[in-house]
Amino acid sequence: MINMLSRSDKSLVARWWWSIDKPLFKKIILLMFVGILISITAPNYNNEKVVGITTSINKKYLLFVLLGITTFLFFSFLNIKWIKRIAIFGGFALIITLILMQFIGIEKKGAIRWIQIFGFSVQPTEFVKPIFATFSALLFSAQYKNLKIPGIAMSFGLFITFAILFIIQPDMGQTILLTAIWVGQLFVVGLSIQGVLYIMLLVIIGIITAYLFMPHFQSRIDSWIMPDKNDTYQVDKSLQSFADGGWLSFKWGSGTNKYKIPDANTDFIFAVIGEEGGILFCILLITLFTFIINAMLKQVRKQDDLFIMLAILGIAIQFALQTAINISSTIGLIPAKGMTLPLISAGGSSYIGISMGLGLIIALTRRRDIA
Amino acid sequence: MQLLGRLLNCIFKYISKLINKSINFDNSYEKTLKAGKNRSLIIKGVVWTVYSIISLKIVLIGGFPNDIYTKKPSYAPKKTITRESIYDRNGTLVADFLNSDGLYVNPKMVKDAKLLQHQLLEIFPNMNPDKLYKKLTRKARFVWLVRRLTPKQKYSVNALGDISLNFIKAKTRIYPHENLMSHILGYVNVDNIGVSGIEKKFDKKLSELEKPVHLTIDARIQYILRSEILKMMKLTSAIGGTGIVMDVTNGEVIAMTSLPDFDPNHPNKGRKNFLNKATHAVYELGSTFKIINSAIALESKKVSIRDVYDATKPIKIGKFVINDYHAQKKILSVPEIFIHSSNIGSIKMIMDVGTKIQKEKMQELNLLEPLDIILPERAKTIYPKYWRKTETATISYGHGISVSPLHLVSAIGAVVNGGTYYKPLFIKDQIAEGRTVFSSKTSRQVRKLMRYNTTNGSGKLTNVQGYLVGSKTGTAEKPKNGGYDKKALISSLVASFPMHNPKYIVYILIDEPQPSPITNNLRPTGGWVGAPVAAKVIEQIAPILDIYPVDENNPAIKRAMKIPPPKNTKTKINGQI
């Protein structure tokens, strides 16, 4: 690819190639590649006795991966103007979708989080996160570019709207992510220490309220604090899975705990990786995630435009926190929280949503002098 | 609505103010940008810290398996459950533990359900084709097809090579004799944990201590007893039957059956037959109690075997009039009372003894206490709270007290074996501890009565040449709506042999027999339906049990079985109590 495109080439693809953050781009592609490999061996919907890889790849997952990569590349080609348009348009479209979902959505396990589109269950929440991060960044930067626009207040309004729509689903995990994105952006534009303390207080009150009024949330916390008195089957099996894997393991596809762990191919996929790949592989994977986050944060410091800086930061926070929550749940570090591992867990909406965010980052970090 | 709008507006303004206060707006665009870059370093620091903690925790869980995370018992690997065998008294295997695979299907992997249905039906011809097809097409990833495969079936399924079929390795309790000892052995649940019988009682011994259990039961005798009772049940269209063979010299139960029974290999199919009617059910067993009544009377020395009683008129007790079924309407001696099963005579005998002694002896024979056996299925007896004259009278002929068949058999064992009560035993090589209840003289006299009943009384059909069988029949009506149901009988028979030196008791109970050709279409009493079964059982088991036939005309035996002539005339009780 590098040899094919000359620097003097002025085509769209060539200009794109020479302007993007290539180390970040390559790391994301590497993570996607690892994700595909794991998705072939790890999930439990494949019968272990089927011989031959072709029959064991889940066709649905393959479709998501293709769609995800397309989304990633498509968004990485966008220019700033279009990103802003998509953020504003997408933001309002998603608010309407989430309101409609309360009436036409599908209820699974006591929550309305999905809508049916072309035979697929789509989870709009997954697309909200990158769109919100961009839209919010736009509003923040507007305040500083023109002090007459109450950008921060507007962004707060946007945040509260989405947060309420998340809580009524209910989906506490995504609400936490959304809060983290907004507070992170607020912090970077200069929230005072006093403000940080106020927000921490609000978060604590929020958690206590959720504990008192949401039985589902309460039982998760209870079984984390007092594992002896509660049903901790999922986490126990997950921990057992890491212990079975040991330092070095090369049991790709032949792990046994995945048949016992509920949600082994989505929220608890890291446990399967632990058993089939071993601890060292887990550490390598975490390192890859950390490098990607690092590269994103490095870009944050390079930018001279407040909108671009905050948008990258928002998406980076989402990516970092989602990964951290997923892995921490799997290893029992925090109460079990349903959240997918970016680009590795099965789940189409999540995969495409994450790809969209990463594509936006590539687009936002393009060098303007070349592009 | 307006108020709410204002309130929201107010809150919004306050929050805006708070945020504006918290953020320094004096900073210009460039200054904010610069400060933001520095602040993003704090976020970077947080990310690195969090990810380091996560990595450390993973290393602790997976890298050091002896760490506390893996010591938690809930996910420690479970020890494979084993279960030792159970043997009968001769070492015949009656419960085994074998590897057996279970077969399940993953319907998501089924390509051609019709074809697979056809292939499976060839291996399992007993399967219901429609149900099988439904299983193969169900929306699931796991559907059980067969819980236990034979090695041959497993081979055939494997030969199909269908990827949707899978095996699960399992260990299964196998009872090779199927129904033979169902109520004694009990059964285990799908997790191989004992649910009833010996399996429950010795659950820990069999599975944790891994020690086998040896029973006192003899599989051969158990088979004879069970099949003979089944035959009689069929001939008389009875709803059930119970049988016990006990060694009277130590209380060992040699055979015990409760019919209909169940196959412990498939306990769910026999759910309604779980009740062990020999040990867990109580009945008013009727006239067989007259053995105990006679023994109590003779032991008290207030009644002699040579006494006679006036049985010409029915006895009135309170509101009830008690009559004899085989009414003789004459003066009867004690042996005649026994063989004619006279209720009037029995009442008059016990009235001479008194309530106190009757109750004491019943207590010593364990007839008032729950059955003292190792099986978990133990019956509690039902006896009157206020035990006075009326109750004493009815209990003398086996009514107004409900005990299990095994209660009665162990009590009669004490009467015939020389007077020592042994509790029923089911486990081999246990030391039998007896307690003396009757004198050997009493025992000798009752043995004469029982033999006399076989030669001259209601138990004629129990006679087996050479084995000196003694017997007593009992025919009780089942209680119904506060009275008794004349059609629903509990017809039973106690036999013991050989009467000059008793070794075994055979007890037969037929539940609700109907008049039939074998009873000459007469009332199916214990003498008609119980006695022939006992005779057939004794005939077959005596040689197995090393009992040799004797010459019944041998003078010594004749002397031992001789009934002394009546002497005294007791007519002081004249029908009124």
Tab-separated table of C-alpha atoms in Angstrom, chain A residues 2-323:
chain	number	residue	atom	x	y	z
A	2	ILE	CA	2.829	2.330	0.916
A	3	ASN	CA	4.651	1.677	-2.356
A	4	MET	CA	1.525	1.902	-4.361
A	5	LEU	CA	0.789	5.443	-3.320
A	6	SER	CA	3.343	8.023	-4.232
A	7	ARG	CA	3.560	11.287	-2.314
A	8	SER	CA	3.057	13.131	-5.530
A	9	ASP	CA	-0.145	11.259	-6.187
A	10	LYS	CA	-3.013	13.706	-5.736
A	11	SER	CA	-5.870	11.210	-5.777
A	12	LEU	CA	-8.375	11.067	-2.899
A	13	VAL	CA	-6.963	7.841	-1.486
A	14	ALA	CA	-3.376	9.023	-1.775
A	15	ARG	CA	-4.087	12.312	-0.089
A	16	TRP	CA	-5.955	10.439	2.627
A	17	TRP	CA	-3.135	7.970	3.121
A	18	TRP	CA	-0.411	10.585	3.492
A	19	SER	CA	-2.453	12.744	5.878
A	20	ILE	CA	-3.682	10.222	8.467
A	21	ASP	CA	-2.004	9.232	11.730
A	22	LYS	CA	-0.492	6.041	10.365
A	23	PRO	CA	0.719	4.487	13.685
A	24	LEU	CA	-2.774	4.885	15.179
A	25	PHE	CA	-4.394	3.585	12.004
A	26	LYS	CA	-2.155	0.503	11.941
A	27	LYS	CA	-2.827	-0.254	15.595
A	28	ILE	CA	-6.577	-0.074	15.026
A	29	ILE	CA	-6.283	-2.399	12.029
A	30	LEU	CA	-4.194	-4.774	14.161
A	31	LEU	CA	-6.867	-4.773	16.877
A	32	MET	CA	-9.557	-5.468	14.263
A	33	PHE	CA	-7.475	-8.365	12.955
A	34	VAL	CA	-7.016	-9.818	16.461
A	35	GLY	CA	-10.759	-9.386	17.014
A	36	ILE	CA	-11.562	-11.409	13.904
A	37	LEU	CA	-9.152	-14.177	14.934
A	38	ILE	CA	-10.690	-14.366	18.399
A	39	SER	CA	-14.203	-14.317	16.985
A	40	ILE	CA	-13.389	-17.394	14.927
A	41	THR	CA	-12.061	-19.431	17.824
A	42	ALA	CA	-13.603	-18.081	20.986
A	43	PRO	CA	-17.395	-17.845	20.781
A	44	ASN	CA	-19.460	-20.729	22.035
A	45	TYR	CA	-22.076	-20.805	19.316
A	46	ASN	CA	-19.769	-22.922	17.238
A	47	ASN	CA	-19.811	-26.602	17.798
A	48	GLU	CA	-16.334	-27.636	18.846
A	49	LYS	CA	-16.551	-30.784	16.780
A	50	VAL	CA	-17.036	-29.004	13.471
A	51	VAL	CA	-13.959	-29.472	11.379
A	52	GLY	CA	-12.826	-26.690	9.093
A	53	ILE	CA	-12.865	-22.974	9.684
A	54	THR	CA	-15.294	-22.070	6.900
A	55	THR	CA	-18.230	-23.689	8.626
A	56	SER	CA	-17.408	-22.325	12.016
A	57	ILE	CA	-17.340	-18.612	11.232
A	58	ASN	CA	-20.590	-17.046	12.198
A	59	LYS	CA	-21.861	-15.443	9.015
A	60	LYS	CA	-23.707	-12.763	10.923
A	61	TYR	CA	-20.521	-11.756	12.708
A	62	LEU	CA	-18.621	-11.624	9.448
A	63	LEU	CA	-21.245	-9.267	8.078
A	64	PHE	CA	-20.811	-6.990	11.078
A	65	VAL	CA	-17.057	-6.996	10.675
A	66	LEU	CA	-17.361	-6.028	7.000
A	67	LEU	CA	-19.898	-3.323	7.824
A	68	GLY	CA	-17.687	-2.141	10.691
A	69	ILE	CA	-14.566	-1.853	8.550
A	70	THR	CA	-16.545	-0.046	5.846
A	71	THR	CA	-17.917	2.357	8.435
A	72	PHE	CA	-14.438	2.904	9.837
A	73	LEU	CA	-12.968	3.706	6.423
A	74	PHE	CA	-15.923	5.820	5.349
A	75	PHE	CA	-15.783	8.024	8.453
A	76	SER	CA	-12.003	8.319	8.210
A	77	PHE	CA	-12.436	10.027	4.782
A	78	LEU	CA	-14.772	12.740	6.061
A	79	ASN	CA	-13.672	16.326	6.301
A	80	ILE	CA	-14.306	18.550	9.330
A	81	LYS	CA	-17.278	20.273	7.788
A	82	TRP	CA	-19.056	16.992	7.177
A	83	ILE	CA	-18.152	15.686	10.609
A	84	LYS	CA	-19.854	18.705	12.148
A	85	ARG	CA	-22.911	18.206	9.962
A	86	ILE	CA	-23.139	14.518	10.842
A	87	ALA	CA	-22.700	15.310	14.544
A	88	ILE	CA	-25.582	17.797	14.569
A	89	PHE	CA	-27.877	15.836	12.279
A	90	GLY	CA	-27.006	12.487	13.878
A	91	GLY	CA	-27.470	13.892	17.370
A	92	PHE	CA	-31.032	14.974	16.705
A	93	ALA	CA	-31.829	11.836	14.717
A	94	LEU	CA	-30.664	9.671	17.610
A	95	ILE	CA	-32.739	11.604	20.159
A	96	ILE	CA	-35.825	10.960	18.024
A	97	THR	CA	-34.874	7.305	17.552
A	98	LEU	CA	-34.397	6.795	21.289
A	99	ILE	CA	-37.781	8.367	22.050
A	100	LEU	CA	-39.465	6.233	19.365
A	101	MET	CA	-37.694	3.155	20.717
A	102	GLN	CA	-39.690	3.414	23.924
A	103	PHE	CA	-42.779	2.634	21.841
A	104	ILE	CA	-41.556	0.343	19.068
A	105	GLY	CA	-38.468	-1.133	20.714
A	106	ILE	CA	-37.797	-4.775	21.617
A	107	GLU	CA	-37.648	-5.771	25.240
A	108	LYS	CA	-34.890	-8.195	26.217
A	109	LYS	CA	-34.016	-9.177	29.797
A	110	GLY	CA	-36.193	-6.397	31.202
A	111	ALA	CA	-34.738	-3.507	29.178
A	112	ILE	CA	-35.849	-1.784	25.985
A	113	ARG	CA	-32.584	-1.214	24.143
A	114	TRP	CA	-33.157	-2.547	20.653
A	115	ILE	CA	-35.123	-1.684	17.572
A	116	GLN	CA	-35.749	-4.004	14.664
A	117	ILE	CA	-34.278	-2.816	11.338
A	118	PHE	CA	-34.143	-5.136	8.290
A	119	GLY	CA	-34.335	-8.185	10.525
A	120	PHE	CA	-31.465	-7.029	12.728
A	121	SER	CA	-31.763	-5.907	16.326
A	122	VAL	CA	-30.015	-2.546	16.441
A	123	GLN	CA	-28.937	-0.876	19.667
A	124	PRO	CA	-28.979	2.910	18.963
A	125	THR	CA	-27.130	3.627	22.232
A	126	GLU	CA	-23.933	2.342	20.661
A	127	PHE	CA	-24.072	5.097	18.000
A	128	VAL	CA	-24.960	7.799	20.504
A	129	LYS	CA	-21.550	7.699	22.185
A	130	PRO	CA	-19.305	8.900	19.284
A	131	ILE	CA	-21.992	11.243	17.948
A	132	PHE	CA	-22.515	12.766	21.373
A	133	ALA	CA	-18.769	13.202	21.915
A	134	THR	CA	-18.501	15.113	18.603
A	135	PHE	CA	-21.669	17.162	19.021
A	136	SER	CA	-20.755	18.095	22.578
A	137	ALA	CA	-17.235	19.079	21.486
A	138	LEU	CA	-18.781	21.323	18.850
A	139	LEU	CA	-20.949	23.053	21.459
A	140	PHE	CA	-18.034	23.481	23.865
A	141	SER	CA	-15.811	25.014	21.207
A	142	ALA	CA	-18.654	27.332	20.156
A	143	GLN	CA	-18.680	28.855	23.639
A	144	TYR	CA	-15.008	29.726	23.397
A	145	LYS	CA	-15.094	30.928	19.815
A	146	ASN	CA	-18.068	33.174	20.443
A	147	LEU	CA	-18.882	33.855	24.081
A	148	LYS	CA	-22.429	34.889	23.206
A	149	ILE	CA	-23.395	31.284	22.533
A	150	PRO	CA	-24.011	29.426	25.835
A	151	GLY	CA	-22.260	26.343	24.425
A	152	ILE	CA	-21.504	24.631	27.726
A	153	ALA	CA	-25.082	24.999	28.926
A	154	MET	CA	-26.345	23.665	25.594
A	155	SER	CA	-23.995	20.742	25.770
A	156	PHE	CA	-25.250	20.098	29.296
A	157	GLY	CA	-28.796	20.063	27.920
A	158	LEU	CA	-27.740	17.556	25.257
A	159	PHE	CA	-26.056	15.400	27.892
A	160	ILE	CA	-29.095	15.415	30.183
A	161	THR	CA	-31.421	14.561	27.265
A	162	PHE	CA	-29.377	11.508	26.314
A	163	ALA	CA	-28.810	10.524	29.944
A	164	ILE	CA	-32.551	10.517	30.645
A	165	LEU	CA	-33.191	8.491	27.481
A	166	PHE	CA	-30.528	6.001	28.635
A	167	ILE	CA	-31.839	5.720	32.184
A	168	ILE	CA	-35.423	4.981	31.118
A	169	GLN	CA	-34.266	1.994	29.015
A	170	PRO	CA	-32.675	1.354	31.640
A	171	ASP	CA	-28.985	1.202	30.783
A	172	MET	CA	-26.771	2.331	33.639
A	173	GLY	CA	-23.517	1.267	32.011
A	174	GLN	CA	-23.982	3.487	28.959
A	175	THR	CA	-25.127	6.346	31.192
A	176	ILE	CA	-21.850	6.084	33.058
A	177	LEU	CA	-19.921	6.208	29.743
A	178	LEU	CA	-21.903	9.219	28.571
A	179	THR	CA	-21.253	11.017	31.859
A	180	ALA	CA	-17.557	10.236	31.621
A	181	ILE	CA	-17.358	11.708	28.098
A	182	TRP	CA	-19.095	14.928	29.080
A	183	VAL	CA	-17.281	15.394	32.395
A	184	GLY	CA	-13.961	14.616	30.669
A	185	GLN	CA	-14.548	17.325	28.107
A	186	LEU	CA	-15.671	19.753	30.795
A	187	PHE	CA	-12.569	18.968	32.808
A	188	VAL	CA	-10.248	19.617	29.903
A	189	VAL	CA	-11.785	23.003	29.080
A	190	GLY	CA	-11.059	24.124	32.610
A	191	LEU	CA	-13.405	22.812	35.227
A	192	SER	CA	-12.118	24.064	38.575
A	193	ILE	CA	-11.197	21.735	41.422
A	194	GLN	CA	-14.347	22.917	43.158
A	195	GLY	CA	-16.336	21.843	40.079
A	196	VAL	CA	-14.649	18.435	40.034
A	197	LEU	CA	-15.675	17.948	43.651
A	198	TYR	CA	-19.265	18.977	42.885
A	199	ILE	CA	-19.461	16.444	40.085
A	200	MET	CA	-17.927	13.677	42.156
A	201	LEU	CA	-20.574	14.371	44.796
A	202	LEU	CA	-23.312	14.176	42.156
A	203	VAL	CA	-21.953	10.868	40.844
A	204	ILE	CA	-21.935	9.405	44.362
A	205	ILE	CA	-25.529	10.571	44.915
A	206	GLY	CA	-26.453	9.092	41.529
A	207	ILE	CA	-24.945	5.723	42.389
A	208	ILE	CA	-26.667	5.635	45.778
A	209	THR	CA	-30.009	6.541	44.168
A	210	ALA	CA	-29.579	3.856	41.543
A	211	TYR	CA	-28.667	1.340	44.272
A	212	LEU	CA	-31.782	2.203	46.252
A	213	PHE	CA	-34.268	2.303	43.401
A	214	MET	CA	-32.978	-0.145	40.792
A	215	PRO	CA	-33.123	-3.742	42.080
A	216	HIS	CA	-31.052	-5.012	39.155
A	217	PHE	CA	-28.258	-2.565	39.906
A	218	GLN	CA	-28.552	-3.326	43.608
A	219	SER	CA	-28.083	-7.071	43.177
A	220	ARG	CA	-24.967	-6.515	41.039
A	221	ILE	CA	-23.394	-4.340	43.737
A	222	ASP	CA	-24.454	-6.734	46.502
A	223	SER	CA	-22.902	-9.759	44.854
A	224	TRP	CA	-19.706	-7.806	44.299
A	225	ILE	CA	-19.439	-6.642	47.916
A	226	MET	CA	-20.606	-9.909	49.468
A	227	PRO	CA	-19.734	-12.679	47.005
A	228	ASP	CA	-20.397	-15.392	49.594
A	229	LYS	CA	-24.037	-14.510	50.062
A	230	ASN	CA	-24.980	-13.901	46.466
A	231	ASP	CA	-25.019	-15.621	43.145
A	232	THR	CA	-21.622	-14.936	41.590
A	233	TYR	CA	-21.654	-17.823	39.161
A	234	GLN	CA	-20.706	-15.763	36.101
A	235	VAL	CA	-17.720	-14.048	37.716
A	236	ASP	CA	-16.620	-17.241	39.516
A	237	LYS	CA	-16.564	-19.152	36.259
A	238	SER	CA	-14.748	-16.243	34.637
A	239	LEU	CA	-12.020	-16.226	37.304
A	240	GLN	CA	-11.749	-19.996	37.029
A	241	SER	CA	-11.250	-19.508	33.329
A	242	PHE	CA	-8.172	-17.286	33.873
A	243	ALA	CA	-6.785	-19.767	36.390
A	244	ASP	CA	-7.257	-22.591	33.874
A	245	GLY	CA	-5.456	-20.598	31.203
A	246	GLY	CA	-2.333	-19.911	33.210
A	247	TRP	CA	0.618	-17.863	31.964
A	248	LEU	CA	0.889	-19.361	28.529
A	249	SER	CA	-1.959	-21.112	26.884
A	250	PHE	CA	-2.573	-22.063	23.326
A	251	LYS	CA	-6.033	-23.583	23.469
A	252	TRP	CA	-7.659	-21.513	20.754
A	253	GLY	CA	-11.129	-22.886	20.224
A	254	SER	CA	-10.760	-25.692	22.735
A	255	GLY	CA	-11.463	-23.868	25.985
A	256	THR	CA	-14.178	-25.403	28.121
A	257	ASN	CA	-15.305	-22.611	30.415
A	258	LYS	CA	-17.000	-20.725	27.601
A	259	TYR	CA	-19.736	-23.328	27.646
A	260	LYS	CA	-20.443	-22.481	31.268
A	261	ILE	CA	-20.094	-18.687	31.330
A	262	PRO	CA	-23.254	-16.851	30.344
A	263	ASP	CA	-22.601	-14.181	27.656
A	264	ALA	CA	-19.199	-15.728	26.931
A	265	ASN	CA	-19.058	-14.243	23.441
A	266	THR	CA	-20.074	-10.690	24.416
A	267	ASP	CA	-19.581	-9.238	27.895
A	268	PHE	CA	-17.353	-12.050	29.118
A	269	ILE	CA	-15.232	-12.679	26.043
A	270	PHE	CA	-12.098	-11.631	27.889
A	271	ALA	CA	-12.456	-14.682	30.150
A	272	VAL	CA	-12.460	-16.897	27.066
A	273	ILE	CA	-9.321	-15.122	25.833
A	274	GLY	CA	-7.806	-15.683	29.294
A	275	GLU	CA	-8.351	-19.413	29.079
A	276	GLU	CA	-7.510	-19.920	25.430
A	277	GLY	CA	-4.685	-17.428	25.088
A	278	GLY	CA	-3.190	-17.282	28.579
A	279	ILE	CA	-2.191	-14.385	30.787
A	280	LEU	CA	0.628	-13.165	28.592
A	281	PHE	CA	-1.682	-12.843	25.623
A	282	CYS	CA	-4.153	-10.920	27.810
A	283	ILE	CA	-1.416	-8.517	28.862
A	284	LEU	CA	-0.373	-8.080	25.221
A	285	LEU	CA	-3.951	-7.314	24.244
A	286	ILE	CA	-4.321	-4.810	27.078
A	287	THR	CA	-1.055	-3.231	25.958
A	288	LEU	CA	-2.441	-2.866	22.449
A	289	PHE	CA	-5.534	-1.153	23.838
A	290	THR	CA	-3.360	1.127	25.965
A	291	PHE	CA	-1.210	2.043	22.953
A	292	ILE	CA	-4.293	2.956	20.941
A	293	ILE	CA	-5.599	5.138	23.778
A	294	ASN	CA	-2.154	6.655	24.154
A	295	ALA	CA	-1.976	7.487	20.471
A	296	MET	CA	-5.390	9.147	20.684
A	297	LEU	CA	-4.398	11.220	23.707
A	298	LYS	CA	-1.178	12.160	21.960
A	299	GLN	CA	-3.305	13.546	19.137
A	300	VAL	CA	-5.337	15.519	21.677
A	301	ARG	CA	-2.193	17.457	22.591
A	302	LYS	CA	-1.250	18.032	18.942
A	303	GLN	CA	-4.447	19.806	17.953
A	304	ASP	CA	-4.840	23.570	17.636
A	305	ASP	CA	-8.600	23.453	17.232
A	306	LEU	CA	-10.684	23.145	20.388
A	307	PHE	CA	-13.490	21.246	18.591
A	308	ILE	CA	-11.133	18.625	17.182
A	309	MET	CA	-9.301	18.297	20.484
A	310	LEU	CA	-12.466	17.769	22.500
A	311	ALA	CA	-14.020	15.387	19.967
A	312	ILE	CA	-10.931	13.151	19.972
A	313	LEU	CA	-10.819	13.315	23.739
A	314	GLY	CA	-14.500	12.337	24.077
A	315	ILE	CA	-14.157	9.328	21.788
A	316	ALA	CA	-10.879	8.322	23.476
A	317	ILE	CA	-12.517	8.440	26.892
A	318	GLN	CA	-15.377	6.291	25.626
A	319	PHE	CA	-12.975	3.755	24.131
A	320	ALA	CA	-10.745	3.651	27.205
A	321	LEU	CA	-13.518	3.453	29.776
A	322	GLN	CA	-15.565	0.885	27.882
A	323	THR	CA	-12.532	-1.397	27.594
